[in-house]
């Protein structure tokens, strides 16, 4: 697709706005500052530039939204990123807590030919190792099962983990050790103030509430 010439930072802003919109109805300047770990004045300046390029729209108290063009660019970057993550995990033996940073470095520079070659090699996957949907070559999000965060699902149910909504290396390493990964079937035993008690392959774990909100599961009661 043809697109305006953008810096890596500008592409990152568009990508993060899209990702934040997946879980929040409104994306604020403060949300972006926290997500990108930059100072609020820097966010304000970048959003003004992206508005001038007609890639985003911003209204006070209504947050930041992508325009149609901005969304297509965000989806293209996400497609690169998530294909790269799966390629690194499946063919280069990277662990799922290592692939994000590597894909961040490569997502802006690979060609469309290279993207197509990876997609062919991976047999056109729909989701990356974290369970995140990979935009199609037409830049559409593939269908996924209805999901809820682990913290919002009723106890005494057996469910399947569908997606882990973090790139924090320490959290991903912990979840990997506990086998709390996409595709894993788990049983919810009890919802406690300290966390969600679950059973995984006969072992019980207490998942802190802050982490339970990041584990999205296919819910039998949606």
PDB file of C-alpha atoms in Angstrom:
ATOM      1  CA  UNK A   1       0.000   0.000   0.000  1.00  0.00           C
ATOM      2  CA  UNK A   2       1.170   3.541  -0.695  1.00  0.00           C
ATOM      3  CA  UNK A   3       1.704   5.584   2.403  1.00  0.00           C
ATOM      4  CA  UNK A   4       3.323   8.847   3.442  1.00  0.00           C
ATOM      5  CA  UNK A   5       6.972   8.679   4.416  1.00  0.00           C
ATOM      6  CA  UNK A   6       7.006   8.331   8.179  1.00  0.00           C
ATOM      7  CA  UNK A   7       9.666   8.062  10.837  1.00  0.00           C
ATOM      8  CA  UNK A   8       9.872   4.957  13.006  1.00  0.00           C
ATOM      9  CA  UNK A   9       8.592   7.023  15.917  1.00  0.00           C
ATOM     10  CA  UNK A  10       5.536   8.150  13.960  1.00  0.00           C
ATOM     11  CA  UNK A  11       4.741   4.576  12.973  1.00  0.00           C
ATOM     12  CA  UNK A  12       5.124   3.523  16.605  1.00  0.00           C
ATOM     13  CA  UNK A  13       2.581   6.128  17.688  1.00  0.00           C
ATOM     14  CA  UNK A  14       0.025   4.888  15.160  1.00  0.00           C
ATOM     15  CA  UNK A  15       0.609   1.278  16.184  1.00  0.00           C
ATOM     16  CA  UNK A  16       0.250   2.014  19.900  1.00  0.00           C
ATOM     17  CA  UNK A  17      -2.923   4.054  19.378  1.00  0.00           C
ATOM     18  CA  UNK A  18      -4.445   1.062  17.593  1.00  0.00           C
ATOM     19  CA  UNK A  19      -3.362  -1.344  20.341  1.00  0.00           C
ATOM     20  CA  UNK A  20      -4.706   0.892  23.092  1.00  0.00           C
ATOM     21  CA  UNK A  21      -8.038   1.137  21.285  1.00  0.00           C
ATOM     22  CA  UNK A  22      -8.317  -2.658  21.508  1.00  0.00           C
ATOM     23  CA  UNK A  23      -8.863  -2.385  25.266  1.00  0.00           C
ATOM     24  CA  UNK A  24      -9.914   1.245  25.833  1.00  0.00           C
ATOM     25  CA  UNK A  25     -12.752   3.105  24.164  1.00  0.00           C
ATOM     26  CA  UNK A  26     -10.833   6.371  24.477  1.00  0.00           C
ATOM     27  CA  UNK A  27      -7.078   6.834  24.051  1.00  0.00           C
ATOM     28  CA  UNK A  28      -5.776   9.835  25.974  1.00  0.00           C
ATOM     29  CA  UNK A  29      -2.490  11.693  25.722  1.00  0.00           C
ATOM     30  CA  UNK A  30      -1.645  10.310  29.168  1.00  0.00           C
ATOM     31  CA  UNK A  31      -2.275   6.751  27.937  1.00  0.00           C
ATOM     32  CA  UNK A  32       0.177   7.280  25.093  1.00  0.00           C
ATOM     33  CA  UNK A  33       2.782   8.873  27.335  1.00  0.00           C
ATOM     34  CA  UNK A  34       2.680   5.878  29.693  1.00  0.00           C
ATOM     35  CA  UNK A  35       2.645   3.311  26.905  1.00  0.00           C
ATOM     36  CA  UNK A  36       5.513   4.869  24.969  1.00  0.00           C
ATOM     37  CA  UNK A  37       7.411   5.996  28.083  1.00  0.00           C
ATOM     38  CA  UNK A  38       7.765   9.578  26.884  1.00  0.00           C
ATOM     39  CA  UNK A  39       6.936  12.938  28.441  1.00  0.00           C
ATOM     40  CA  UNK A  40       3.433  14.375  27.832  1.00  0.00           C
ATOM     41  CA  UNK A  41       4.739  17.449  25.930  1.00  0.00           C
ATOM     42  CA  UNK A  42       6.439  15.100  23.441  1.00  0.00           C
ATOM     43  CA  UNK A  43       3.153  13.264  22.911  1.00  0.00           C
ATOM     44  CA  UNK A  44       1.320  16.550  22.351  1.00  0.00           C
ATOM     45  CA  UNK A  45       3.847  17.611  19.740  1.00  0.00           C
ATOM     46  CA  UNK A  46       3.721  14.294  17.882  1.00  0.00           C
ATOM     47  CA  UNK A  47      -0.081  14.165  17.853  1.00  0.00           C
ATOM     48  CA  UNK A  48      -0.166  17.660  16.367  1.00  0.00           C
ATOM     49  CA  UNK A  49       2.144  16.485  13.565  1.00  0.00           C
ATOM     50  CA  UNK A  50       0.069  13.364  12.910  1.00  0.00           C
ATOM     51  CA  UNK A  51      -3.117  15.448  12.878  1.00  0.00           C
ATOM     52  CA  UNK A  52      -1.552  17.744  10.279  1.00  0.00           C
ATOM     53  CA  UNK A  53      -0.742  14.663   8.195  1.00  0.00           C
ATOM     54  CA  UNK A  54      -4.384  13.536   8.560  1.00  0.00           C
ATOM     55  CA  UNK A  55      -3.344  10.267  10.194  1.00  0.00           C
ATOM     56  CA  UNK A  56      -5.037  10.920  13.531  1.00  0.00           C
ATOM     57  CA  UNK A  57      -7.797  13.084  14.930  1.00  0.00           C
ATOM     58  CA  UNK A  58      -7.786  14.560  18.411  1.00  0.00           C
ATOM     59  CA  UNK A  59     -10.528  16.299  20.331  1.00  0.00           C
ATOM     60  CA  UNK A  60     -10.189  17.395  23.956  1.00  0.00           C
ATOM     61  CA  UNK A  61     -11.944  14.958  26.305  1.00  0.00           C
ATOM     62  CA  UNK A  62     -12.624  12.577  23.396  1.00  0.00           C
ATOM     63  CA  UNK A  63      -9.099  11.305  22.979  1.00  0.00           C
ATOM     64  CA  UNK A  64      -7.023  10.346  19.952  1.00  0.00           C
ATOM     65  CA  UNK A  65      -8.427   8.342  17.058  1.00  0.00           C
ATOM     66  CA  UNK A  66      -6.838   7.008  13.894  1.00  0.00           C
ATOM     67  CA  UNK A  67      -8.097   8.128  10.540  1.00  0.00           C
ATOM     68  CA  UNK A  68      -8.684   5.468   7.898  1.00  0.00           C
ATOM     69  CA  UNK A  69      -5.206   6.065   6.471  1.00  0.00           C
ATOM     70  CA  UNK A  70      -3.627   6.072   9.930  1.00  0.00           C
ATOM     71  CA  UNK A  71      -5.316   2.788  10.796  1.00  0.00           C
ATOM     72  CA  UNK A  72      -4.089   1.098   7.624  1.00  0.00           C
ATOM     73  CA  UNK A  73      -0.523   2.139   8.413  1.00  0.00           C
ATOM     74  CA  UNK A  74      -0.874   0.887  11.990  1.00  0.00           C
ATOM     75  CA  UNK A  75      -2.186  -2.448  10.741  1.00  0.00           C
ATOM     76  CA  UNK A  76       0.680  -2.781   8.262  1.00  0.00           C
ATOM     77  CA  UNK A  77       3.254  -2.214  11.013  1.00  0.00           C
ATOM     78  CA  UNK A  78       1.433  -4.674  13.272  1.00  0.00           C
ATOM     79  CA  UNK A  79       1.393  -7.253  10.489  1.00  0.00           C
ATOM     80  CA  UNK A  80       5.166  -6.915  10.106  1.00  0.00           C
ATOM     81  CA  UNK A  81       5.694  -7.078  13.852  1.00  0.00           C
ATOM     82  CA  UNK A  82       3.537 -10.098  14.573  1.00  0.00           C
ATOM     83  CA  UNK A  83       4.764 -12.092  11.584  1.00  0.00           C
ATOM     84  CA  UNK A  84       8.318 -11.401  12.719  1.00  0.00           C
ATOM     85  CA  UNK A  85       7.510 -12.521  16.262  1.00  0.00           C
ATOM     86  CA  UNK A  86       6.133 -15.827  15.035  1.00  0.00           C
ATOM     87  CA  UNK A  87       9.063 -16.331  12.654  1.00  0.00           C
ATOM     88  CA  UNK A  88      11.574 -15.662  15.444  1.00  0.00           C
ATOM     89  CA  UNK A  89       9.806 -18.065  17.797  1.00  0.00           C
ATOM     90  CA  UNK A  90       9.141 -20.844  15.315  1.00  0.00           C
ATOM     91  CA  UNK A  91      12.295 -20.824  13.183  1.00  0.00           C
ATOM     92  CA  UNK A  92      15.021 -19.097  15.228  1.00  0.00           C
ATOM     93  CA  UNK A  93      14.180 -20.570  18.637  1.00  0.00           C
ATOM     94  CA  UNK A  94      13.562 -17.255  20.382  1.00  0.00           C
ATOM     95  CA  UNK A  95      11.483 -17.523  23.551  1.00  0.00           C
ATOM     96  CA  UNK A  96       8.208 -15.591  23.632  1.00  0.00           C
ATOM     97  CA  UNK A  97       9.657 -13.097  26.119  1.00  0.00           C
ATOM     98  CA  UNK A  98      12.495 -12.252  23.677  1.00  0.00           C
ATOM     99  CA  UNK A  99      10.675 -11.818  20.382  1.00  0.00           C
ATOM    100  CA  UNK A 100       9.025  -8.441  20.994  1.00  0.00           C
ATOM    101  CA  UNK A 101      12.172  -6.350  21.233  1.00  0.00           C
ATOM    102  CA  UNK A 102      13.707  -8.035  18.189  1.00  0.00           C
ATOM    103  CA  UNK A 103      10.540  -7.520  16.140  1.00  0.00           C
ATOM    104  CA  UNK A 104      10.416  -3.869  17.252  1.00  0.00           C
ATOM    105  CA  UNK A 105      13.799  -3.312  15.625  1.00  0.00           C
ATOM    106  CA  UNK A 106      12.891  -5.073  12.380  1.00  0.00           C
ATOM    107  CA  UNK A 107       9.251  -4.128  11.796  1.00  0.00           C
ATOM    108  CA  UNK A 108      10.042  -0.751  10.202  1.00  0.00           C
ATOM    109  CA  UNK A 109      12.661  -1.944   7.744  1.00  0.00           C
ATOM    110  CA  UNK A 110      11.472  -5.168   6.112  1.00  0.00           C
ATOM    111  CA  UNK A 111      10.147  -4.931   2.559  1.00  0.00           C
ATOM    112  CA  UNK A 112       6.748  -6.093   1.391  1.00  0.00           C
ATOM    113  CA  UNK A 113       8.525  -8.872  -0.517  1.00  0.00           C
ATOM    114  CA  UNK A 114      10.185 -10.050   2.695  1.00  0.00           C
ATOM    115  CA  UNK A 115       6.870  -9.844   4.548  1.00  0.00           C
ATOM    116  CA  UNK A 116       5.208 -12.001   1.871  1.00  0.00           C
ATOM    117  CA  UNK A 117       8.033 -14.549   2.043  1.00  0.00           C
ATOM    118  CA  UNK A 118       7.666 -14.873   5.828  1.00  0.00           C
ATOM    119  CA  UNK A 119       3.890 -15.214   5.512  1.00  0.00           C
ATOM    120  CA  UNK A 120       4.334 -17.993   2.933  1.00  0.00           C
ATOM    121  CA  UNK A 121       6.910 -19.782   5.080  1.00  0.00           C
ATOM    122  CA  UNK A 122       4.607 -19.630   8.105  1.00  0.00           C
ATOM    123  CA  UNK A 123       1.599 -20.753   6.023  1.00  0.00           C
ATOM    124  CA  UNK A 124      -0.257 -17.457   6.484  1.00  0.00           C
ATOM    125  CA  UNK A 125      -0.851 -17.581  10.253  1.00  0.00           C
ATOM    126  CA  UNK A 126      -3.663 -15.712  11.972  1.00  0.00           C
ATOM    127  CA  UNK A 127      -2.108 -15.213  15.440  1.00  0.00           C
ATOM    128  CA  UNK A 128       1.349 -14.650  16.912  1.00  0.00           C
ATOM    129  CA  UNK A 129       2.873 -16.479  19.929  1.00  0.00           C
ATOM    130  CA  UNK A 130       1.123 -14.140  22.379  1.00  0.00           C
ATOM    131  CA  UNK A 131      -2.250 -14.867  20.780  1.00  0.00           C
ATOM    132  CA  UNK A 132      -2.399 -11.427  19.162  1.00  0.00           C
ATOM    133  CA  UNK A 133      -4.192 -11.447  15.789  1.00  0.00           C
ATOM    134  CA  UNK A 134      -1.996 -10.898  12.747  1.00  0.00           C
ATOM    135  CA  UNK A 135      -3.595  -8.487  10.256  1.00  0.00           C
ATOM    136  CA  UNK A 136      -4.189 -10.089   6.874  1.00  0.00           C
ATOM    137  CA  UNK A 137      -2.416  -8.978   3.714  1.00  0.00           C
ATOM    138  CA  UNK A 138      -5.575  -6.941   3.044  1.00  0.00           C
ATOM    139  CA  UNK A 139      -4.939  -5.259   6.412  1.00  0.00           C
ATOM    140  CA  UNK A 140      -7.965  -6.676   8.166  1.00  0.00           C
ATOM    141  CA  UNK A 141      -8.041  -8.237  11.634  1.00  0.00           C
ATOM    142  CA  UNK A 142      -8.869 -11.968  11.473  1.00  0.00           C
ATOM    143  CA  UNK A 143     -11.773 -13.317  13.465  1.00  0.00           C
ATOM    144  CA  UNK A 144     -11.008 -14.448  17.011  1.00  0.00           C
ATOM    145  CA  UNK A 145     -13.152 -16.153  19.661  1.00  0.00           C
ATOM    146  CA  UNK A 146     -14.935 -13.915  22.158  1.00  0.00           C
ATOM    147  CA  UNK A 147     -12.578 -13.421  25.067  1.00  0.00           C
ATOM    148  CA  UNK A 148     -12.548 -11.906  28.536  1.00  0.00           C
ATOM    149  CA  UNK A 149      -9.702 -11.223  30.953  1.00  0.00           C
ATOM    150  CA  UNK A 150      -9.135 -14.020  33.441  1.00  0.00           C
ATOM    151  CA  UNK A 151     -10.101 -11.627  36.234  1.00  0.00           C
ATOM    152  CA  UNK A 152     -13.614 -11.219  34.757  1.00  0.00           C
ATOM    153  CA  UNK A 153     -14.529 -14.886  34.255  1.00  0.00           C
ATOM    154  CA  UNK A 154     -16.628 -16.843  36.720  1.00  0.00           C
ATOM    155  CA  UNK A 155     -14.875 -19.443  38.843  1.00  0.00           C
ATOM    156  CA  UNK A 156     -15.413 -23.209  38.664  1.00  0.00           C
ATOM    157  CA  UNK A 157     -15.045 -23.186  34.905  1.00  0.00           C
ATOM    158  CA  UNK A 158     -12.602 -24.780  32.520  1.00  0.00           C
ATOM    159  CA  UNK A 159     -11.400 -22.310  29.906  1.00  0.00           C
ATOM    160  CA  UNK A 160      -8.691 -21.882  27.290  1.00  0.00           C
ATOM    161  CA  UNK A 161      -6.158 -19.065  27.298  1.00  0.00           C
ATOM    162  CA  UNK A 162      -6.437 -17.171  24.021  1.00  0.00           C
ATOM    163  CA  UNK A 163      -4.224 -14.120  24.375  1.00  0.00           C
ATOM    164  CA  UNK A 164      -1.690 -12.538  26.731  1.00  0.00           C
ATOM    165  CA  UNK A 165      -1.902  -8.752  26.614  1.00  0.00           C
ATOM    166  CA  UNK A 166       1.597  -7.763  27.692  1.00  0.00           C
ATOM    167  CA  UNK A 167       5.139  -7.644  26.374  1.00  0.00           C
ATOM    168  CA  UNK A 168       6.726  -7.378  29.808  1.00  0.00           C
ATOM    169  CA  UNK A 169       9.609  -9.864  29.788  1.00  0.00           C
ATOM    170  CA  UNK A 170       9.376 -10.745  33.467  1.00  0.00           C
ATOM    171  CA  UNK A 171       5.643 -11.432  33.289  1.00  0.00           C
ATOM    172  CA  UNK A 172       5.987 -13.489  30.108  1.00  0.00           C
ATOM    173  CA  UNK A 173       8.838 -15.502  31.615  1.00  0.00           C
ATOM    174  CA  UNK A 174       6.725 -16.230  34.702  1.00  0.00           C
ATOM    175  CA  UNK A 175       3.676 -17.229  32.654  1.00  0.00           C
ATOM    176  CA  UNK A 176       5.831 -19.504  30.526  1.00  0.00           C
ATOM    177  CA  UNK A 177       7.158 -21.295  33.618  1.00  0.00           C
ATOM    178  CA  UNK A 178       3.583 -21.753  34.882  1.00  0.00           C
ATOM    179  CA  UNK A 179       2.429 -22.888  31.411  1.00  0.00           C
ATOM    180  CA  UNK A 180      -0.119 -20.079  31.302  1.00  0.00           C
ATOM    181  CA  UNK A 181       0.234 -19.578  27.559  1.00  0.00           C
ATOM    182  CA  UNK A 182      -2.195 -19.314  24.619  1.00  0.00           C
ATOM    183  CA  UNK A 183      -3.879 -22.622  23.886  1.00  0.00           C
ATOM    184  CA  UNK A 184      -3.509 -23.895  27.451  1.00  0.00           C
ATOM    185  CA  UNK A 185      -6.633 -25.219  29.167  1.00  0.00           C
ATOM    186  CA  UNK A 186      -6.991 -24.106  32.777  1.00  0.00           C
ATOM    187  CA  UNK A 187      -9.534 -24.463  35.546  1.00  0.00           C
ATOM    188  CA  UNK A 188     -10.630 -21.471  37.631  1.00  0.00           C
ATOM    189  CA  UNK A 189     -10.896 -22.484  41.262  1.00  0.00           C
ATOM    190  CA  UNK A 190     -11.299 -19.364  43.332  1.00  0.00           C
ATOM    191  CA  UNK A 191     -11.284 -15.563  43.016  1.00  0.00           C
ATOM    192  CA  UNK A 192      -9.369 -14.140  45.986  1.00  0.00           C
ATOM    193  CA  UNK A 193      -8.414 -10.597  46.909  1.00  0.00           C
ATOM    194  CA  UNK A 194      -4.796 -11.481  46.223  1.00  0.00           C
ATOM    195  CA  UNK A 195      -5.525 -13.073  42.862  1.00  0.00           C
ATOM    196  CA  UNK A 196      -7.176 -15.819  40.832  1.00  0.00           C
ATOM    197  CA  UNK A 197      -6.434 -19.385  41.897  1.00  0.00           C
ATOM    198  CA  UNK A 198      -6.170 -21.694  38.890  1.00  0.00           C
ATOM    199  CA  UNK A 199      -5.327 -25.319  38.196  1.00  0.00           C
ATOM    200  CA  UNK A 200      -3.004 -26.160  35.290  1.00  0.00           C
ATOM    201  CA  UNK A 201      -2.237 -29.800  34.530  1.00  0.00           C
ATOM    202  CA  UNK A 202      -2.834 -30.796  38.150  1.00  0.00           C
ATOM    203  CA  UNK A 203      -0.857 -27.922  39.687  1.00  0.00           C
ATOM    204  CA  UNK A 204      -2.453 -24.948  41.427  1.00  0.00           C
ATOM    205  CA  UNK A 205      -1.217 -21.354  41.147  1.00  0.00           C
ATOM    206  CA  UNK A 206      -2.366 -18.009  42.496  1.00  0.00           C
ATOM    207  CA  UNK A 207      -2.269 -15.473  39.664  1.00  0.00           C
ATOM    208  CA  UNK A 208      -2.119 -11.870  40.963  1.00  0.00           C
ATOM    209  CA  UNK A 209      -5.078  -9.728  39.920  1.00  0.00           C
ATOM    210  CA  UNK A 210      -2.779  -7.348  38.037  1.00  0.00           C
ATOM    211  CA  UNK A 211      -1.535 -10.233  35.879  1.00  0.00           C
ATOM    212  CA  UNK A 212      -4.943 -11.926  35.622  1.00  0.00           C
ATOM    213  CA  UNK A 213      -6.223  -8.821  33.819  1.00  0.00           C
ATOM    214  CA  UNK A 214      -3.606  -9.417  31.108  1.00  0.00           C
ATOM    215  CA  UNK A 215      -4.579 -13.053  30.433  1.00  0.00           C
ATOM    216  CA  UNK A 216      -7.525 -13.160  28.025  1.00  0.00           C
ATOM    217  CA  UNK A 217      -9.470 -16.390  27.745  1.00  0.00           C
ATOM    218  CA  UNK A 218     -12.160 -17.901  25.594  1.00  0.00           C
ATOM    219  CA  UNK A 219     -15.136 -17.487  27.857  1.00  0.00           C
ATOM    220  CA  UNK A 220     -17.914 -20.093  28.016  1.00  0.00           C
ATOM    221  CA  UNK A 221     -20.286 -17.531  29.506  1.00  0.00           C
ATOM    222  CA  UNK A 222     -20.051 -14.705  26.980  1.00  0.00           C
TER     223      UNK A 222
END
